[in-house]
Tab-separated table of C-alpha atoms in Angstrom:
chain	number	residue	atom	x	y	z
O	1	MET	CA	-33.403	98.004	154.528
O	2	LYS	CA	-29.831	98.075	155.499
O	3	LYS	CA	-28.090	101.576	155.734
O	4	GLN	CA	-25.004	101.775	153.625
O	5	ILE	CA	-22.096	102.063	156.197
O	6	LYS	CA	-19.075	104.089	155.417
O	7	TYR	CA	-16.005	102.674	157.302
O	8	VAL	CA	-13.010	104.797	158.125
O	9	SER	CA	-9.651	103.734	159.773
O	10	ALA	CA	-9.286	103.566	163.321
O	11	ALA	CA	-6.765	106.436	163.130
O	12	GLU	CA	-9.308	108.672	161.287
O	13	ALA	CA	-12.073	107.800	163.708
O	14	VAL	CA	-10.203	108.930	166.884
O	15	ARG	CA	-9.634	112.366	165.140
O	16	VAL	CA	-12.956	113.469	166.858
O	17	ILE	CA	-11.288	113.163	170.465
O	18	LYS	CA	-10.337	116.607	171.524
O	19	SER	CA	-8.096	117.596	174.638
O	20	GLY	CA	-10.014	117.715	177.760
O	21	ASP	CA	-12.699	115.167	176.490
O	22	HIS	CA	-14.293	112.424	178.510
O	23	VAL	CA	-14.102	109.102	176.715
O	24	HIS	CA	-16.006	105.952	177.546
O	25	LEU	CA	-14.898	102.440	176.516
O	26	SER	CA	-16.939	99.520	176.353
O	27	SER	CA	-16.125	96.810	178.827
O	28	VAL	CA	-14.482	93.387	179.372
O	29	ALA	CA	-14.272	91.598	176.178
O	30	SER	CA	-15.654	94.401	174.186
O	31	ALA	CA	-12.987	96.801	174.799
O	32	PRO	CA	-12.317	98.388	171.201
O	33	GLN	CA	-8.616	97.604	171.069
O	34	CYS	CA	-7.942	99.072	167.585
O	35	LEU	CA	-9.472	102.377	168.700
O	36	ILE	CA	-7.463	102.376	171.856
O	37	GLN	CA	-4.255	101.876	169.949
O	38	ALA	CA	-5.086	104.678	167.661
O	39	MET	CA	-5.840	107.042	170.496
O	40	CYS	CA	-2.669	106.280	172.167
O	41	ASP	CA	-0.837	106.939	168.936
O	42	ARG	CA	-2.156	110.482	169.038
O	43	GLY	CA	-1.158	110.717	172.566
O	44	ARG	CA	2.286	109.610	171.613
O	45	ASN	CA	2.413	112.422	168.808
O	46	HIS	CA	1.471	115.102	171.530
O	47	GLU	CA	-1.827	115.748	169.880
O	48	LEU	CA	-3.845	115.373	173.081
O	49	LYS	CA	-3.851	116.325	176.783
O	50	ASP	CA	-6.056	115.903	179.636
O	51	VAL	CA	-8.237	113.324	178.265
O	52	HIS	CA	-10.382	111.372	180.805
O	53	ILE	CA	-10.992	107.813	180.215
O	54	HIS	CA	-13.733	105.835	181.896
O	55	HIS	CA	-14.685	102.233	181.762
O	56	LEU	CA	-15.706	99.219	183.978
O	57	HIS	CA	-13.348	96.163	183.926
O	58	THR	CA	-11.628	95.640	180.712
O	59	GLU	CA	-9.708	92.772	179.301
O	60	GLY	CA	-6.695	93.114	177.088
O	61	PRO	CA	-4.144	95.939	177.069
O	62	ALA	CA	-4.805	99.156	178.646
O	63	PRO	CA	-1.795	101.363	177.359
O	64	TYR	CA	-3.554	104.826	177.964
O	65	ALA	CA	-3.024	104.028	181.816
O	66	ASP	CA	0.774	103.715	181.407
O	67	PRO	CA	3.062	106.140	182.970
O	68	GLU	CA	4.287	107.605	179.621
O	69	PHE	CA	0.796	109.106	179.165
O	70	GLU	CA	0.848	111.257	182.330
O	71	GLY	CA	-0.894	114.525	181.417
O	72	VAL	CA	-2.146	113.018	178.320
O	73	PHE	CA	-4.754	110.454	179.525
O	74	GLN	CA	-6.232	110.269	182.955
O	75	LEU	CA	-7.933	106.818	183.689
O	76	ASP	CA	-10.858	107.465	186.233
O	77	SER	CA	-12.306	103.865	186.106
O	78	PHE	CA	-15.542	102.715	187.661
O	79	PHE	CA	-13.890	99.399	188.567
O	80	VAL	CA	-10.250	98.277	188.602
O	81	GLY	CA	-9.364	95.268	186.690
O	82	GLY	CA	-6.191	93.409	186.669
O	83	ASN	CA	-4.785	95.268	183.716
O	84	VAL	CA	-4.659	98.692	185.458
O	85	ARG	CA	-4.358	97.737	189.174
O	86	LYS	CA	-0.658	98.297	189.322
O	87	VAL	CA	-0.876	101.704	187.798
O	88	THR	CA	-3.937	102.545	189.866
O	89	GLN	CA	-2.058	101.489	193.134
O	90	SER	CA	1.062	103.679	191.906
O	91	GLY	CA	-1.174	106.749	191.303
O	92	TYR	CA	-0.895	106.923	187.555
O	93	ALA	CA	-4.568	106.176	187.423
O	94	ASP	CA	-7.537	106.791	189.578
O	95	TYR	CA	-10.977	105.231	190.539
O	96	ILE	CA	-14.451	106.691	190.907
O	97	PRO	CA	-16.309	104.987	193.770
O	98	VAL	CA	-19.667	104.125	192.707
O	99	PHE	CA	-22.248	101.378	192.906
O	100	LEU	CA	-22.342	99.307	189.804
O	101	SER	CA	-26.007	100.035	189.467
O	102	GLU	CA	-25.327	103.855	189.322
O	103	THR	CA	-22.543	103.837	186.722
O	104	GLN	CA	-25.120	104.545	184.070
O	105	LYS	CA	-26.590	107.313	186.247
O	106	LEU	CA	-23.191	109.077	186.040
O	107	TYR	CA	-23.769	109.703	182.403
O	108	ARG	CA	-27.528	109.997	182.238
O	109	SER	CA	-27.678	112.599	185.233
O	110	GLY	CA	-24.826	114.633	183.627
O	111	VAL	CA	-22.501	114.238	186.735
O	112	LEU	CA	-19.987	113.022	184.177
O	113	PRO	CA	-19.837	114.252	180.563
O	114	CYS	CA	-19.453	111.748	177.816
O	115	ASN	CA	-17.932	113.387	174.844
O	116	VAL	CA	-16.817	110.291	173.008
O	117	ALA	CA	-18.155	106.633	173.279
O	118	MET	CA	-15.809	104.052	171.719
O	119	ILE	CA	-17.672	100.829	171.535
O	120	GLN	CA	-17.511	97.299	169.790
O	121	VAL	CA	-20.585	95.752	168.318
O	122	SER	CA	-21.945	93.046	166.047
O	123	GLU	CA	-22.574	93.138	162.391
O	124	PRO	CA	-25.810	95.005	161.562
O	125	ASP	CA	-28.980	92.919	160.739
O	126	ALA	CA	-31.395	93.303	158.087
O	127	HIS	CA	-33.096	96.151	159.992
O	128	GLY	CA	-30.075	98.006	160.707
O	129	TYR	CA	-29.611	97.054	164.410
O	130	VAL	CA	-26.400	96.005	165.907
O	131	SER	CA	-25.664	94.487	169.214
O	132	LEU	CA	-23.529	95.487	172.150
O	133	GLY	CA	-22.880	91.864	172.532
O	134	THR	CA	-20.950	91.345	175.842
O	135	SER	CA	-21.033	94.826	177.140
O	136	VAL	CA	-24.336	96.725	177.866
O	137	ASP	CA	-23.470	97.770	181.481
O	138	ALA	CA	-22.997	101.503	181.504
O	139	THR	CA	-22.053	101.426	177.722
O	140	LEU	CA	-25.675	101.921	176.621
O	141	ALA	CA	-25.822	105.009	178.753
O	142	ALA	CA	-22.733	106.279	177.242
O	143	VAL	CA	-23.952	105.740	173.726
O	144	GLU	CA	-27.165	107.655	174.600
O	145	CYS	CA	-25.275	110.600	175.992
O	146	ALA	CA	-22.245	110.941	173.915
O	147	GLU	CA	-21.425	113.732	171.517
O	148	HIS	CA	-19.656	111.223	169.143
O	149	VAL	CA	-20.194	107.466	168.996
O	150	ILE	CA	-17.457	105.414	167.325
O	151	ALA	CA	-18.317	101.791	166.804
O	152	VAL	CA	-16.078	98.951	165.752
O	153	ILE	CA	-18.022	96.439	163.698
O	154	ASN	CA	-16.675	93.063	164.423
O	155	LYS	CA	-18.008	89.829	163.090
O	156	TYR	CA	-16.928	88.154	166.330
O	157	VAL	CA	-19.142	90.036	168.597
O	158	PRO	CA	-22.129	87.905	169.552
O	159	ARG	CA	-25.670	89.110	168.742
O	160	SER	CA	-27.074	89.276	172.168
O	161	PHE	CA	-30.626	90.218	173.102
O	162	GLY	CA	-32.274	92.306	175.891
O	163	ASP	CA	-31.059	96.019	175.998
O	164	ALA	CA	-28.122	95.285	173.734
O	165	PHE	CA	-29.686	96.410	170.347
O	166	ILE	CA	-28.787	99.996	168.958
O	167	HIS	CA	-29.742	101.194	165.489
O	168	VAL	CA	-26.861	102.207	163.103
O	169	ASP	CA	-28.366	105.687	162.897
O	170	ASP	CA	-27.342	106.231	166.536
O	171	ILE	CA	-23.645	105.600	165.468
O	172	ASP	CA	-21.597	108.397	164.056
O	173	ILE	CA	-18.337	106.775	163.022
O	174	PHE	CA	-17.842	103.231	161.911
O	175	VAL	CA	-14.657	101.166	161.901
O	176	GLN	CA	-14.231	97.522	160.875
O	177	ASP	CA	-11.996	95.315	162.657
O	178	ASP	CA	-12.733	91.560	162.767
O	179	LYS	CA	-10.472	90.212	165.561
O	180	PRO	CA	-11.659	87.506	168.165
O	181	LEU	CA	-12.815	88.899	171.489
O	182	GLU	CA	-10.486	88.850	174.428
O	183	GLU	CA	-10.921	85.757	176.504
O	184	ALA	CA	-10.824	85.277	180.304
O	185	HIS	CA	-9.806	81.920	181.604
O	186	PHE	CA	-10.172	80.787	185.233
O	187	SER	CA	-8.097	78.316	187.147
O	188	VAL	CA	-9.448	75.121	188.580
O	189	PRO	CA	-10.507	75.735	192.167
O	190	ASN	CA	-8.005	74.626	194.730
O	191	GLU	CA	-8.717	72.773	197.840
O	192	ILE	CA	-9.535	75.779	199.903
O	193	GLU	CA	-11.756	77.243	197.261
O	194	THR	CA	-13.427	73.995	196.781
O	195	ALA	CA	-14.259	73.693	200.570
O	196	ILE	CA	-15.658	77.415	200.363
O	197	GLY	CA	-17.731	76.395	197.277
O	198	LYS	CA	-19.233	73.466	199.178
O	199	ASN	CA	-20.034	75.593	202.201
O	200	CYS	CA	-21.753	78.097	200.007
O	201	ALA	CA	-23.577	75.380	197.902
O	202	ALA	CA	-24.977	74.014	201.168
O	203	LEU	CA	-26.877	77.440	201.721
O	204	ILE	CA	-28.342	77.551	198.024
O	205	GLU	CA	-31.934	75.974	197.821
O	206	ASP	CA	-33.650	74.617	194.792
O	207	GLY	CA	-35.354	77.231	192.880
O	208	ALA	CA	-32.942	79.983	193.840
O	209	CYS	CA	-31.948	82.904	191.702
O	210	LEU	CA	-28.214	83.321	191.763
O	211	GLN	CA	-25.739	86.211	191.507
O	212	MET	CA	-22.073	85.453	191.435
O	213	GLY	CA	-19.308	87.878	191.361
O	214	ILE	CA	-15.953	87.554	189.484
O	215	GLY	CA	-13.310	85.078	190.459
O	216	ALA	CA	-12.348	81.757	191.650
O	217	ILE	CA	-14.910	81.290	194.524
O	218	PRO	CA	-18.031	81.846	192.310
O	219	ASN	CA	-16.721	79.265	189.947
O	220	ALA	CA	-16.024	76.800	192.896
O	221	VAL	CA	-19.651	77.363	194.071
O	222	LEU	CA	-21.121	76.591	190.649
O	223	ALA	CA	-19.032	73.419	190.430
O	224	GLN	CA	-20.959	72.209	193.427
O	225	LEU	CA	-24.479	72.784	192.127
O	226	GLY	CA	-24.935	69.711	189.806
O	227	ASN	CA	-27.622	68.208	191.987
O	228	HIS	CA	-29.734	71.217	192.460
O	229	LYS	CA	-32.961	71.966	190.657
O	230	ASP	CA	-34.580	74.770	188.889
O	231	LEU	CA	-31.982	77.552	189.419
O	232	GLY	CA	-32.102	81.055	187.909
O	233	ILE	CA	-29.695	83.758	186.981
O	234	HIS	CA	-29.953	87.336	187.521
O	235	THR	CA	-26.490	88.823	187.882
O	236	GLU	CA	-24.108	91.645	186.688
O	237	MET	CA	-21.902	88.952	185.035
O	238	PHE	CA	-21.413	85.385	184.319
O	239	ALA	CA	-18.687	83.199	182.940
O	240	ASP	CA	-18.020	79.444	181.842
O	241	GLY	CA	-19.052	78.039	185.240
O	242	VAL	CA	-22.747	78.361	184.248
O	243	LEU	CA	-22.676	76.487	181.041
O	244	PRO	CA	-22.690	72.869	182.312
O	245	LEU	CA	-25.490	73.771	184.629
O	246	VAL	CA	-27.611	75.231	181.739
O	247	GLU	CA	-26.834	72.089	179.524
O	248	SER	CA	-27.850	69.723	182.324
O	249	GLY	CA	-31.094	71.769	183.126
O	250	VAL	CA	-30.050	72.681	186.571
O	251	ILE	CA	-30.350	76.436	185.519
O	252	ASN	CA	-33.577	76.905	183.732
O	253	GLY	CA	-35.302	80.103	185.455
O	254	ARG	CA	-38.507	78.307	185.901
O	255	ASN	CA	-38.891	79.684	189.630
O	256	LYS	CA	-38.088	83.348	188.586
O	257	ALA	CA	-40.941	85.987	189.089
O	258	ILE	CA	-39.411	88.320	186.479
O	259	ASP	CA	-37.644	87.452	183.240
O	260	LYS	CA	-38.936	83.817	183.818
O	261	GLY	CA	-36.885	81.337	182.028
O	262	LYS	CA	-34.232	83.941	180.907
O	263	MET	CA	-30.671	84.500	182.204
O	264	VAL	CA	-30.134	88.027	183.040
O	265	SER	CA	-26.780	89.854	182.930
O	266	THR	CA	-25.151	93.065	181.977
O	267	PHE	CA	-21.638	92.008	180.852
O	268	LEU	CA	-19.805	88.932	180.340
O	269	MET	CA	-16.299	87.518	181.060
O	270	GLY	CA	-15.247	84.216	179.792
O	271	SER	CA	-14.068	82.103	177.055
O	272	GLN	CA	-15.239	81.849	173.455
O	273	LYS	CA	-17.768	79.221	174.596
O	274	VAL	CA	-19.530	81.917	176.589
O	275	TYR	CA	-19.788	84.257	173.643
O	276	ASP	CA	-20.915	81.547	171.498
O	277	PHE	CA	-23.653	80.627	174.040
O	278	ILE	CA	-25.224	84.083	174.103
O	279	ASP	CA	-25.105	84.581	170.327
O	280	ASN	CA	-28.614	84.695	168.887
O	281	ASN	CA	-29.856	83.065	172.246
O	282	PRO	CA	-33.300	84.522	173.327
O	283	GLY	CA	-32.816	82.743	176.656
O	284	VAL	CA	-30.171	85.336	177.663
O	285	ALA	CA	-31.072	89.000	178.251
O	286	MET	CA	-28.208	91.389	178.285
O	287	MET	CA	-29.662	94.286	180.097
O	288	ASP	CA	-28.801	97.875	181.223
O	289	VAL	CA	-26.812	97.951	184.531
O	290	GLY	CA	-29.575	100.125	185.987
O	291	TYR	CA	-31.820	97.116	185.575
O	292	THR	CA	-29.812	94.178	186.417
O	293	ASN	CA	-28.316	95.764	189.531
O	294	ASP	CA	-31.305	97.719	190.909
O	295	PRO	CA	-31.788	96.145	194.294
O	296	PHE	CA	-35.585	96.638	194.152
O	297	ILE	CA	-35.732	94.853	190.760
O	298	ILE	CA	-33.425	92.088	192.144
O	299	ALA	CA	-35.697	91.659	195.083
O	300	LYS	CA	-38.819	90.830	192.847
O	301	ASN	CA	-37.392	87.313	192.246
O	302	PRO	CA	-37.726	84.773	195.107
O	303	LYS	CA	-34.877	83.102	196.772
O	304	VAL	CA	-32.150	85.493	195.250
O	305	THR	CA	-28.907	84.205	196.486
O	306	ALA	CA	-25.981	86.643	196.039
O	307	ILE	CA	-22.379	85.279	196.539
O	308	ASN	CA	-19.601	87.797	196.544
O	309	SER	CA	-15.926	87.745	197.728
O	310	ALA	CA	-14.015	89.831	200.235
O	311	LEU	CA	-10.624	90.792	201.089
O	312	GLN	CA	-10.858	91.230	204.834
O	313	VAL	CA	-13.424	91.221	207.492
O	314	ASP	CA	-13.290	92.484	211.029
O	315	LEU	CA	-14.983	91.031	214.025
O	316	THR	CA	-18.052	93.153	213.760
O	317	GLY	CA	-18.793	92.090	210.333
O	318	GLN	CA	-17.405	95.028	208.335
O	319	ILE	CA	-16.448	93.817	204.901
O	320	CYS	CA	-13.597	95.185	202.870
O	321	ALA	CA	-13.680	94.239	199.176
O	322	ASP	CA	-11.921	96.956	197.286
O	323	SER	CA	-8.727	98.227	198.996
O	324	LEU	CA	-6.349	97.344	201.731
O	325	GLY	CA	-4.367	100.261	203.027
O	326	THR	CA	-2.708	101.864	200.003
O	327	LYS	CA	-3.395	98.858	197.802
O	328	PHE	CA	-6.410	99.240	195.585
O	329	TYR	CA	-7.733	96.023	194.178
O	330	SER	CA	-11.048	96.330	192.354
O	331	GLY	CA	-13.987	98.695	193.410
O	332	VAL	CA	-17.421	98.653	194.950
O	333	GLY	CA	-18.853	96.878	191.997
O	334	GLY	CA	-22.302	95.253	192.351
O	335	GLN	CA	-21.770	93.801	195.842
O	336	ILE	CA	-23.980	96.020	197.752
O	337	ASP	CA	-26.475	96.056	194.915
O	338	PHE	CA	-27.061	92.413	195.205
O	339	ILE	CA	-26.632	92.100	199.039
O	340	TYR	CA	-29.184	94.645	199.391
O	341	GLY	CA	-31.528	92.986	196.793
O	342	ALA	CA	-30.912	89.477	198.092
O	343	SER	CA	-31.782	90.429	201.665
O	344	ARG	CA	-35.078	91.734	200.585
O	345	SER	CA	-35.914	88.915	198.422
O	346	GLU	CA	-38.418	86.422	199.703
O	347	GLY	CA	-36.272	83.553	200.987
O	348	GLY	CA	-33.266	85.391	199.676
O	349	LYS	CA	-29.586	84.964	201.205
O	350	ALA	CA	-26.879	87.525	200.883
O	351	ILE	CA	-23.392	85.512	201.257
O	352	LEU	CA	-19.919	86.955	201.658
O	353	ALA	CA	-17.203	84.298	200.955
O	354	MET	CA	-13.429	84.285	201.392
O	355	PRO	CA	-10.463	82.123	202.401
O	356	SER	CA	-9.642	82.541	206.120
O	357	VAL	CA	-6.045	83.319	205.296
O	358	THR	CA	-3.784	84.834	202.630
O	359	ASN	CA	-1.466	82.757	200.591
O	360	LYS	CA	1.237	83.739	203.080
O	361	GLY	CA	-0.795	82.463	206.063
O	362	VAL	CA	-1.926	86.013	207.337
O	363	SER	CA	-5.490	85.922	208.680
O	364	LYS	CA	-7.967	87.732	206.541
O	365	ILE	CA	-10.343	87.980	209.535
O	366	ALA	CA	-8.815	90.914	211.586
O	367	SER	CA	-9.782	92.501	214.953
O	368	THR	CA	-10.113	95.700	213.130
O	369	LEU	CA	-9.723	96.489	209.277
O	370	THR	CA	-6.376	97.517	208.025
O	371	LEU	CA	-5.931	101.252	208.191
O	372	GLY	CA	-7.117	102.742	204.872
O	373	ALA	CA	-9.166	99.607	203.951
O	374	GLY	CA	-12.345	100.391	202.050
O	375	VAL	CA	-15.649	99.246	203.669
O	376	VAL	CA	-17.856	97.949	200.819
O	377	THR	CA	-20.386	96.091	202.776
O	378	THR	CA	-21.197	97.638	206.107
O	379	ARG	CA	-21.802	95.528	209.314
O	380	ALA	CA	-25.474	96.341	208.907
O	381	HIS	CA	-25.605	94.879	205.472
O	382	ALA	CA	-23.536	91.625	206.365
O	383	HIS	CA	-25.777	88.310	206.615
O	384	TRP	CA	-23.971	85.168	205.802
O	385	PHE	CA	-20.251	84.941	206.057
O	386	VAL	CA	-18.435	81.841	204.700
O	387	THR	CA	-14.854	80.567	204.780
O	388	GLU	CA	-13.431	77.080	204.216
O	389	TYR	CA	-14.340	76.354	208.026
O	390	GLY	CA	-17.908	76.972	207.716
O	391	ALA	CA	-20.803	79.471	207.214
O	392	VAL	CA	-22.219	81.734	209.855
O	393	ASN	CA	-25.220	84.036	209.849
O	394	LEU	CA	-24.591	87.503	211.430
O	395	TYR	CA	-27.833	88.874	210.711
O	396	GLY	CA	-29.667	90.044	214.008
O	397	LYS	CA	-26.598	89.238	216.106
O	398	SER	CA	-25.074	91.572	218.537
O	399	LEU	CA	-21.415	92.727	218.370
O	400	GLN	CA	-20.358	90.020	220.833
O	401	GLU	CA	-22.211	87.299	219.076
O	402	ARG	CA	-20.858	88.390	215.632
O	403	ALA	CA	-17.435	88.143	217.045
O	404	ARG	CA	-17.797	84.560	218.367
O	405	LEU	CA	-19.396	83.563	215.163
O	406	ILE	CA	-16.809	85.165	212.786
O	407	ILE	CA	-13.924	83.636	214.999
O	408	SER	CA	-15.487	80.193	214.686
O	409	VAL	CA	-14.838	80.161	210.972
O	410	ALA	CA	-11.374	81.721	211.213
O	411	HIS	CA	-8.198	79.567	210.470
O	412	PRO	CA	-7.529	77.544	213.867
O	413	ASP	CA	-4.014	79.022	214.044
O	414	HIS	CA	-5.540	82.419	214.408
O	415	GLN	CA	-8.584	81.874	216.682
O	416	GLU	CA	-6.713	82.470	219.842
O	417	GLU	CA	-5.302	85.782	218.998
O	418	LEU	CA	-8.799	86.815	217.584
O	419	ASP	CA	-10.464	85.626	220.814
O	420	LYS	CA	-8.171	87.888	222.861
O	421	ALA	CA	-8.756	90.860	220.578
O	422	ALA	CA	-12.597	90.317	220.968
O	423	PHE	CA	-12.300	89.982	224.761
O	424	GLU	CA	-10.451	93.241	224.946
O	425	ARG	CA	-12.998	95.028	222.744
O	426	TYR	CA	-16.296	93.420	223.657
O	427	GLY	CA	-15.617	91.044	226.543
O	428	ALA	CA	-16.606	88.190	224.005
O	429	HIS	CA	-15.291	84.924	225.132
O	430	HIS	CA	-14.214	82.151	222.671
O	431	THR	CA	-15.083	79.343	225.095
O	432	TYR	CA	-18.756	78.858	223.837
O	433	ILE	CA	-18.276	79.678	220.036
O	434	LYS	CA	-19.489	76.076	218.992
O	435	ALA	CA	-22.772	76.544	220.655
O	436	THR	CA	-23.671	79.617	218.840
O	437	THR	CA	-22.163	78.778	215.329
O	438	GLN	CA	-24.743	78.446	212.706
O	439	THR	CA	-24.154	76.453	209.569
O	440	LYS	CA	-27.462	76.681	207.812
């Protein structure tokens, strides 16, 4: 029997927030914009101070991070999305370095308090359950631990399965706001991204279980998989690029050892087509991030192939993927979770991919990482490294061998200078690079 829900306005709902509280926002498309605006209105009226905001990547406006709210709201995010990148780089917001798999643990262990969880959910079903839709990730843990749970009931939130269901009895305050979810659209891969996609696709075997990070390169890889067979998905997120492969039968999960036949994810980021795809779809399991990103669970599937992006790599194989110098770009995310899991999967492959140069022609392969760069993937974790010039396997290679291999997939205009740097550091000559390059 359905519980009779009493709705209040967003302005009334956020009255439970007190100065000094820690507030969690559901992620990506599910960021509850009406509650965010109401909370910021209270901030502008000088009713709050020292409120800490936590979330993963979110789509849409993030006004609480604006400089006008200095001393009122402090954003300490678990992942830095494009909407808060500039303010984070400027010092008006901050970042908590944490593996994506452990974001839920911050709440469940009590390391971070959660006074208020502000979430967006589907309409309740006949049994009183709502779905977290596109954002389970650390949001489920926040709901479990929060003193107050405020939920926006929105008819546009898809009814997803897996760990996404919570009962209305676990929600304290209800707001209704039927607005379409924020969409994320990705550009068509350019020539370099397409070349990287082809090089990565050549490493993916039939029956592989895929994890793809966020961005143009993962989409470029997916675009090259039309002739593959029996692929599976176990990932932290997916977007529109998987849909054609599901429709054609390329992605079917038949070779998975766990969650066989199901696509497993913890949050979504894409167009309305993606949200429609997961709605009432038992073939998609939206799971707690402690499950999706647990390396030991990941490794239970055979041929796990994890493809992630990077900002910079040095000649030893250290991978920078979150910050360069004083510029902060994203976060640790799920990269290490899946690299560690894929490397322990039977027949698995851990792949880091990036263009060899920046848009300004600066080499992204460096003799040493930029001062202040964040090492997300250590040289001990690095296996396959891919650019538009090829793919090399660094696993089991000495420092000199790694330097030769990495230089072999650098932009030709930069190979000589990198070779000189390698020789000065290791005595590693460029002259026999081709003989040691591995492409599969």
